[in-house]
């Protein structure tokens, strides 16, 4: 007869429902990048928002800071299998960014970054409080190694979609692959469906 100690039958990890398949939780914040970390002085930083017909709207650092900022606490999940719970960010909700655009946006966004990295995201995954441009992590200005001064934050998708060092957001009528998507990563990247690779 097997002996089962009390507390082990039916016990469930209280974080298990927050951990996508194939992931493990970590207290660290690993740094992974496709290119070297750029040094971006705030007085020369620009964010350009471009329409599919090549209209452009640019924000300087002071313009970005003047946009409404919100606090976000969320879990993040990297395609390399680590997940970090309850990360604390501050940034501009994509909904607030769209409110300052002088034209209606298209259905997809390609994020272009200092250094050449790109990634694609459907607009529906950025609106309704699902996507942000983050400039603060854990109460401090976002460090360059984590994408500062500003990174895209799309926490419900694998973290390669949360592009570091964003410089341009290009709206597109149709989806197109970015840097990792062209190299075999999934076009969408849902961690709950383990959409790691195409």
Short mmCIF file of N, CA, C and O in Angstrom, two decimals, residues 80-183:
data_model
loop_
_atom_site.label_atom_id
_atom_site.label_comp_id
_atom_site.label_asym_id
_atom_site.label_seq_id
_atom_site.Cartn_x
_atom_site.Cartn_y
_atom_site.Cartn_z
N UNK A 80 11.86 31.22 -25.81
CA UNK A 80 12.93 30.33 -25.32
C UNK A 80 12.52 29.60 -24.05
O UNK A 80 13.35 28.96 -23.43
N UNK A 81 11.25 29.71 -23.67
CA UNK A 81 10.58 28.91 -22.65
C UNK A 81 10.54 29.51 -21.25
O UNK A 81 9.97 28.92 -20.36
N UNK A 82 11.10 30.70 -21.01
CA UNK A 82 10.95 31.28 -19.68
C UNK A 82 9.72 32.19 -19.65
O UNK A 82 9.35 32.79 -20.65
N UNK A 83 9.11 32.23 -18.48
CA UNK A 83 8.00 33.14 -18.20
C UNK A 83 8.30 33.88 -16.91
O UNK A 83 8.90 33.33 -15.99
N UNK A 84 7.90 35.14 -16.87
CA UNK A 84 8.10 35.96 -15.68
C UNK A 84 6.75 36.53 -15.28
O UNK A 84 6.08 37.17 -16.09
N UNK A 85 6.36 36.28 -14.04
CA UNK A 85 5.05 36.71 -13.56
C UNK A 85 5.10 38.12 -12.97
O UNK A 85 6.12 38.55 -12.42
N UNK A 86 3.97 38.82 -13.08
CA UNK A 86 3.75 40.10 -12.39
C UNK A 86 4.82 41.14 -12.69
O UNK A 86 5.29 41.84 -11.79
N UNK A 87 5.21 41.27 -13.96
CA UNK A 87 6.15 42.33 -14.32
C UNK A 87 5.41 43.66 -14.30
O UNK A 87 4.24 43.74 -14.67
N UNK A 88 6.11 44.70 -13.86
CA UNK A 88 5.49 46.02 -13.69
C UNK A 88 6.06 47.00 -14.70
O UNK A 88 7.27 47.24 -14.72
N UNK A 89 5.19 47.56 -15.52
CA UNK A 89 5.58 48.47 -16.58
C UNK A 89 4.78 49.76 -16.46
O UNK A 89 3.74 49.81 -15.80
N UNK A 90 5.24 50.78 -17.16
CA UNK A 90 4.46 52.01 -17.37
C UNK A 90 4.70 52.43 -18.80
O UNK A 90 5.82 52.33 -19.32
N UNK A 91 3.63 52.87 -19.45
CA UNK A 91 3.79 53.28 -20.83
C UNK A 91 2.50 53.83 -21.41
O UNK A 91 1.53 54.07 -20.70
N UNK A 92 2.54 54.01 -22.73
CA UNK A 92 1.42 54.58 -23.46
C UNK A 92 0.63 53.44 -24.08
O UNK A 92 1.18 52.63 -24.84
N UNK A 93 -0.65 53.36 -23.76
CA UNK A 93 -1.50 52.35 -24.37
C UNK A 93 -1.62 52.64 -25.86
O UNK A 93 -1.69 53.80 -26.28
N UNK A 94 -1.64 51.60 -26.66
CA UNK A 94 -1.75 51.77 -28.10
C UNK A 94 -3.02 52.53 -28.46
O UNK A 94 -3.05 53.32 -29.40
N UNK A 95 -4.07 52.34 -27.68
CA UNK A 95 -5.33 53.07 -27.90
C UNK A 95 -5.11 54.57 -27.83
O UNK A 95 -5.66 55.34 -28.62
N UNK A 96 -4.30 55.01 -26.87
CA UNK A 96 -4.01 56.45 -26.71
C UNK A 96 -3.12 56.96 -27.84
O UNK A 96 -3.23 58.12 -28.26
N UNK A 97 -2.22 56.11 -28.32
CA UNK A 97 -1.38 56.50 -29.46
C UNK A 97 -2.25 56.68 -30.71
O UNK A 97 -2.08 57.66 -31.45
N UNK A 98 -3.19 55.78 -30.94
CA UNK A 98 -4.05 55.88 -32.12
C UNK A 98 -4.90 57.14 -32.09
O UNK A 98 -5.25 57.68 -33.13
N UNK A 99 -5.21 57.62 -30.88
CA UNK A 99 -6.06 58.80 -30.76
C UNK A 99 -5.40 60.06 -31.31
O UNK A 99 -6.10 61.02 -31.66
N UNK A 100 -4.07 60.07 -31.42
CA UNK A 100 -3.38 61.26 -31.94
C UNK A 100 -3.06 61.14 -33.43
O UNK A 100 -2.51 62.07 -34.03
N UNK A 101 -3.41 60.02 -34.05
CA UNK A 101 -3.13 59.85 -35.47
C UNK A 101 -4.09 60.66 -36.33
O UNK A 101 -5.29 60.68 -36.07
N UNK A 102 -3.57 61.30 -37.38
CA UNK A 102 -4.45 62.08 -38.25
C UNK A 102 -5.11 61.26 -39.35
O UNK A 102 -5.72 61.81 -40.25
N UNK A 103 -5.01 59.93 -39.29
CA UNK A 103 -5.64 59.07 -40.29
C UNK A 103 -6.07 57.76 -39.62
O UNK A 103 -5.52 57.39 -38.59
N UNK A 104 -7.01 57.04 -40.21
CA UNK A 104 -7.40 55.74 -39.63
C UNK A 104 -6.31 54.71 -39.88
O UNK A 104 -5.71 54.67 -40.96
N UNK A 105 -6.05 53.86 -38.93
CA UNK A 105 -4.99 52.85 -39.09
C UNK A 105 -5.44 51.67 -39.92
O UNK A 105 -6.63 51.40 -40.06
N UNK A 106 -4.45 50.95 -40.47
CA UNK A 106 -4.72 49.71 -41.19
C UNK A 106 -4.73 48.55 -40.20
O UNK A 106 -4.47 48.71 -39.01
N UNK A 107 -4.96 47.35 -40.72
CA UNK A 107 -5.23 46.17 -39.88
C UNK A 107 -3.99 45.55 -39.26
O UNK A 107 -4.10 44.77 -38.31
N UNK A 108 -2.79 45.86 -39.76
CA UNK A 108 -1.56 45.26 -39.25
C UNK A 108 -0.51 46.32 -39.00
O UNK A 108 -0.53 47.39 -39.62
N UNK A 109 0.40 46.01 -38.09
CA UNK A 109 1.50 46.92 -37.76
C UNK A 109 2.81 46.17 -37.89
O UNK A 109 2.93 45.03 -37.41
N UNK A 110 3.79 46.81 -38.52
CA UNK A 110 5.16 46.31 -38.51
C UNK A 110 5.97 47.26 -37.64
O UNK A 110 6.03 48.46 -37.91
N UNK A 111 6.53 46.72 -36.56
CA UNK A 111 7.39 47.53 -35.69
C UNK A 111 8.81 47.46 -36.24
O UNK A 111 9.35 46.37 -36.45
N UNK A 112 9.39 48.62 -36.49
CA UNK A 112 10.78 48.74 -36.94
C UNK A 112 11.59 49.32 -35.78
O UNK A 112 11.15 50.26 -35.11
N UNK A 113 12.77 48.77 -35.57
CA UNK A 113 13.56 49.14 -34.40
C UNK A 113 14.92 49.69 -34.79
O UNK A 113 15.44 49.38 -35.86
N UNK A 114 15.47 50.50 -33.90
CA UNK A 114 16.86 50.90 -34.05
C UNK A 114 17.70 49.62 -34.05
O UNK A 114 17.55 48.78 -33.17
N UNK A 115 18.54 49.46 -35.05
CA UNK A 115 19.33 48.25 -35.18
C UNK A 115 18.84 47.35 -36.29
O UNK A 115 19.52 46.43 -36.71
N UNK A 116 17.62 47.57 -36.80
CA UNK A 116 17.13 46.84 -37.95
C UNK A 116 16.10 45.76 -37.68
O UNK A 116 15.53 45.21 -38.62
N UNK A 117 15.84 45.42 -36.42
CA UNK A 117 14.87 44.37 -36.09
C UNK A 117 13.46 44.81 -36.49
O UNK A 117 13.11 45.99 -36.39
N UNK A 118 12.64 43.86 -36.90
CA UNK A 118 11.23 44.12 -37.21
C UNK A 118 10.38 42.98 -36.67
O UNK A 118 10.85 41.85 -36.52
N UNK A 119 9.13 43.27 -36.37
CA UNK A 119 8.15 42.22 -36.06
C UNK A 119 6.76 42.74 -36.39
O UNK A 119 6.48 43.94 -36.32
N UNK A 120 5.89 41.81 -36.79
CA UNK A 120 4.53 42.13 -37.21
C UNK A 120 3.53 41.79 -36.10
O UNK A 120 3.71 40.80 -35.39
N UNK A 121 2.49 42.61 -35.99
CA UNK A 121 1.43 42.37 -35.01
C UNK A 121 0.11 42.85 -35.60
O UNK A 121 0.03 43.96 -36.12
N UNK A 122 -0.94 42.03 -35.54
CA UNK A 122 -2.26 42.52 -35.95
C UNK A 122 -2.71 43.67 -35.03
O UNK A 122 -2.47 43.63 -33.82
N UNK A 123 -3.35 44.66 -35.61
CA UNK A 123 -3.79 45.81 -34.82
C UNK A 123 -4.73 45.38 -33.70
O UNK A 123 -4.69 45.93 -32.60
N UNK A 124 -5.56 44.35 -33.93
CA UNK A 124 -6.49 43.89 -32.89
C UNK A 124 -5.75 43.36 -31.66
O UNK A 124 -6.34 43.28 -30.59
N UNK A 125 -4.47 43.02 -31.80
CA UNK A 125 -3.69 42.56 -30.66
C UNK A 125 -2.98 43.71 -29.94
O UNK A 125 -2.25 43.49 -28.97
N UNK A 126 -3.20 44.93 -30.42
CA UNK A 126 -2.61 46.10 -29.78
C UNK A 126 -3.65 47.02 -29.16
O UNK A 126 -3.31 47.85 -28.31
N UNK A 127 -4.90 46.89 -29.58
CA UNK A 127 -5.95 47.78 -29.09
C UNK A 127 -6.72 47.15 -27.93
O UNK A 127 -6.46 46.00 -27.56
N UNK A 128 -7.64 47.90 -27.37
CA UNK A 128 -8.47 47.45 -26.24
C UNK A 128 -7.62 47.02 -25.06
O UNK A 128 -7.89 46.02 -24.39
N UNK A 129 -6.55 47.79 -24.79
CA UNK A 129 -5.70 47.54 -23.63
C UNK A 129 -4.79 46.33 -23.76
O UNK A 129 -4.31 45.81 -22.76
N UNK A 130 -4.49 45.89 -24.97
CA UNK A 130 -3.67 44.69 -25.16
C UNK A 130 -2.22 45.01 -25.54
O UNK A 130 -1.36 44.14 -25.48
N UNK A 131 -1.95 46.24 -25.98
CA UNK A 131 -0.60 46.60 -26.39
C UNK A 131 -0.21 47.99 -25.91
O UNK A 131 -1.06 48.88 -25.80
N UNK A 132 1.08 48.15 -25.62
CA UNK A 132 1.60 49.41 -25.09
C UNK A 132 2.95 49.72 -25.71
O UNK A 132 3.64 48.84 -26.22
N UNK A 133 3.34 50.96 -25.57
CA UNK A 133 4.71 51.38 -25.78
C UNK A 133 5.26 51.72 -24.40
O UNK A 133 4.87 52.72 -23.79
N UNK A 134 6.11 50.85 -23.89
CA UNK A 134 6.56 50.96 -22.49
C UNK A 134 7.89 51.71 -22.41
O UNK A 134 8.80 51.46 -23.20
N UNK A 135 7.97 52.62 -21.44
CA UNK A 135 9.21 53.35 -21.19
C UNK A 135 9.72 53.20 -19.75
O UNK A 135 10.75 53.76 -19.39
N UNK A 136 9.00 52.42 -18.95
CA UNK A 136 9.37 52.22 -17.55
C UNK A 136 9.19 50.75 -17.19
O UNK A 136 8.22 50.13 -17.62
N UNK A 137 10.15 50.21 -16.45
CA UNK A 137 10.03 48.85 -15.94
C UNK A 137 10.39 48.85 -14.45
O UNK A 137 11.43 49.37 -14.06
N UNK A 138 9.51 48.28 -13.64
CA UNK A 138 9.75 48.15 -12.20
C UNK A 138 10.08 49.49 -11.55
O UNK A 138 10.95 49.58 -10.69
N UNK A 139 9.39 50.53 -11.99
CA UNK A 139 9.54 51.85 -11.39
C UNK A 139 10.73 52.66 -11.87
O UNK A 139 10.95 53.78 -11.40
N UNK A 140 11.52 52.13 -12.81
CA UNK A 140 12.71 52.82 -13.31
C UNK A 140 12.60 53.00 -14.82
O UNK A 140 11.94 52.21 -15.50
N UNK A 141 13.28 54.04 -15.37
CA UNK A 141 13.31 54.16 -16.84
C UNK A 141 13.78 52.85 -17.46
O UNK A 141 14.69 52.20 -16.93
N UNK A 142 13.15 52.46 -18.54
CA UNK A 142 13.46 51.18 -19.18
C UNK A 142 14.92 51.15 -19.61
O UNK A 142 15.37 51.99 -20.39
N UNK A 143 15.67 50.17 -19.09
CA UNK A 143 17.10 50.05 -19.38
C UNK A 143 17.31 49.68 -20.85
O UNK A 143 16.50 48.96 -21.44
N UNK A 144 18.41 50.15 -21.45
CA UNK A 144 18.67 49.83 -22.86
C UNK A 144 18.66 48.33 -23.16
O UNK A 144 18.11 47.92 -24.19
N UNK A 145 19.21 47.51 -22.28
CA UNK A 145 19.25 46.07 -22.57
C UNK A 145 17.86 45.44 -22.60
O UNK A 145 17.66 44.37 -23.16
N UNK A 146 16.87 46.11 -22.00
CA UNK A 146 15.49 45.62 -22.04
C UNK A 146 14.63 46.39 -23.05
O UNK A 146 13.41 46.26 -23.05
N UNK A 147 15.29 47.20 -23.89
CA UNK A 147 14.57 47.86 -24.97
C UNK A 147 14.38 49.35 -24.84
O UNK A 147 13.71 49.96 -25.68
N UNK A 148 14.95 49.96 -23.79
CA UNK A 148 14.79 51.39 -23.58
C UNK A 148 15.50 52.22 -24.64
O UNK A 148 16.46 51.75 -25.24
N UNK A 149 14.97 53.40 -24.90
CA UNK A 149 14.00 54.09 -24.06
C UNK A 149 12.56 53.61 -24.20
O UNK A 149 11.77 53.79 -23.28
N UNK A 150 12.19 53.02 -25.35
CA UNK A 150 10.80 52.60 -25.54
C UNK A 150 10.77 51.26 -26.27
O UNK A 150 11.46 51.09 -27.28
N UNK A 151 9.96 50.35 -25.77
CA UNK A 151 9.74 49.08 -26.46
C UNK A 151 8.25 48.84 -26.61
O UNK A 151 7.43 49.37 -25.83
N UNK A 152 7.91 48.03 -27.58
CA UNK A 152 6.56 47.54 -27.72
C UNK A 152 6.33 46.50 -26.62
O UNK A 152 7.24 45.76 -26.26
N UNK A 153 5.14 46.48 -26.06
CA UNK A 153 4.78 45.49 -25.04
C UNK A 153 3.46 44.85 -25.44
O UNK A 153 2.42 45.51 -25.45
N UNK A 154 3.54 43.57 -25.83
CA UNK A 154 2.37 42.80 -26.24
C UNK A 154 2.42 41.50 -25.44
O UNK A 154 2.77 40.44 -25.96
N UNK A 155 2.07 41.53 -24.16
CA UNK A 155 2.36 40.41 -23.27
C UNK A 155 1.59 39.13 -23.52
O UNK A 155 2.02 38.06 -23.09
N UNK A 156 0.49 39.19 -24.24
CA UNK A 156 -0.27 37.96 -24.50
C UNK A 156 0.33 37.15 -25.66
O UNK A 156 -0.11 36.04 -25.92
N UNK A 157 1.33 37.70 -26.35
CA UNK A 157 2.06 36.98 -27.39
C UNK A 157 3.48 36.70 -26.89
O UNK A 157 3.94 37.32 -25.93
N UNK A 158 4.17 35.75 -27.55
CA UNK A 158 5.57 35.51 -27.19
C UNK A 158 6.33 36.82 -27.23
O UNK A 158 6.06 37.71 -28.04
N UNK A 159 7.34 36.92 -26.39
CA UNK A 159 7.99 38.21 -26.13
C UNK A 159 8.80 38.74 -27.31
O UNK A 159 9.17 39.90 -27.31
N UNK A 160 9.08 37.93 -28.34
CA UNK A 160 9.78 38.50 -29.50
C UNK A 160 8.89 39.51 -30.21
O UNK A 160 9.37 40.37 -30.95
N UNK A 161 7.57 39.45 -29.97
CA UNK A 161 6.65 40.42 -30.54
C UNK A 161 6.72 41.77 -29.80
O UNK A 161 6.26 42.78 -30.32
N UNK A 162 7.26 41.78 -28.60
CA UNK A 162 7.41 43.02 -27.83
C UNK A 162 8.75 43.66 -28.18
O UNK A 162 9.69 43.67 -27.39
N UNK A 163 8.81 44.18 -29.39
CA UNK A 163 10.06 44.65 -29.98
C UNK A 163 10.75 45.74 -29.16
O UNK A 163 10.10 46.68 -28.69
N UNK A 164 12.07 45.58 -29.00
CA UNK A 164 12.89 46.57 -28.30
C UNK A 164 13.23 47.74 -29.22
O UNK A 164 13.27 47.59 -30.44
N UNK A 165 13.53 48.89 -28.62
CA UNK A 165 14.10 50.06 -29.30
C UNK A 165 13.27 50.52 -30.50
O UNK A 165 13.78 50.81 -31.57
N UNK A 166 11.97 50.60 -30.29
CA UNK A 166 11.06 50.95 -31.40
C UNK A 166 11.36 52.35 -31.92
O UNK A 166 11.53 53.29 -31.16
N UNK A 167 11.43 52.46 -33.26
CA UNK A 167 11.63 53.76 -33.91
C UNK A 167 10.54 54.09 -34.92
O UNK A 167 10.31 55.24 -35.25
N UNK A 168 9.86 53.05 -35.44
CA UNK A 168 8.82 53.29 -36.43
C UNK A 168 7.75 52.21 -36.32
O UNK A 168 8.06 51.03 -36.14
N UNK A 169 6.50 52.63 -36.43
CA UNK A 169 5.36 51.73 -36.49
C UNK A 169 4.70 51.95 -37.83
O UNK A 169 4.16 53.03 -38.10
N UNK A 170 4.78 50.95 -38.69
CA UNK A 170 4.26 51.07 -40.05
C UNK A 170 2.98 50.26 -40.17
O UNK A 170 2.97 49.05 -39.96
N UNK A 171 1.89 50.96 -40.49
CA UNK A 171 0.62 50.28 -40.69
C UNK A 171 0.57 49.64 -42.07
O UNK A 171 1.08 50.20 -43.04
N UNK A 172 -0.05 48.46 -42.14
CA UNK A 172 -0.13 47.70 -43.39
C UNK A 172 -1.53 47.13 -43.54
O UNK A 172 -2.14 46.72 -42.55
N UNK A 173 -2.05 47.08 -44.78
CA UNK A 173 -3.38 46.48 -44.98
C UNK A 173 -3.36 44.96 -44.89
O UNK A 173 -4.40 44.34 -44.63
N UNK A 174 -2.18 44.35 -45.09
CA UNK A 174 -2.06 42.89 -45.06
C UNK A 174 -0.89 42.51 -44.15
O UNK A 174 0.07 43.27 -43.99
N UNK A 175 -0.96 41.33 -43.59
CA UNK A 175 0.11 40.84 -42.71
C UNK A 175 1.37 40.53 -43.53
O UNK A 175 1.29 40.18 -44.70
N UNK A 176 2.52 40.68 -42.89
CA UNK A 176 3.80 40.36 -43.52
C UNK A 176 4.77 39.94 -42.42
O UNK A 176 4.66 40.40 -41.29
N UNK A 177 5.69 39.05 -42.70
CA UNK A 177 6.61 38.57 -41.67
C UNK A 177 7.69 39.61 -41.33
O UNK A 177 8.12 40.38 -42.17
N UNK A 178 8.09 39.59 -40.07
CA UNK A 178 9.21 40.41 -39.62
C UNK A 178 10.48 39.58 -39.55
O UNK A 178 10.60 38.53 -40.18
N UNK A 179 11.45 40.04 -38.75
CA UNK A 179 12.78 39.43 -38.69
C UNK A 179 12.73 37.95 -38.34
O UNK A 179 13.19 37.11 -39.10
N UNK A 180 12.17 37.59 -37.18
CA UNK A 180 12.15 36.19 -36.77
C UNK A 180 11.13 35.38 -37.54
O UNK A 180 11.32 34.18 -37.80
N UNK A 181 10.05 36.02 -37.96
CA UNK A 181 9.04 35.31 -38.73
C UNK A 181 9.60 34.85 -40.07
O UNK A 181 9.28 33.77 -40.56
N UNK A 182 10.47 35.67 -40.68
CA UNK A 182 11.13 35.27 -41.93
C UNK A 182 12.11 34.12 -41.71
O UNK A 182 12.49 33.44 -42.65
N UNK A 183 12.52 33.90 -40.48
CA UNK A 183 13.50 32.87 -40.15
C UNK A 183 12.87 31.64 -39.51
O UNK A 183 13.55 30.87 -38.86
#
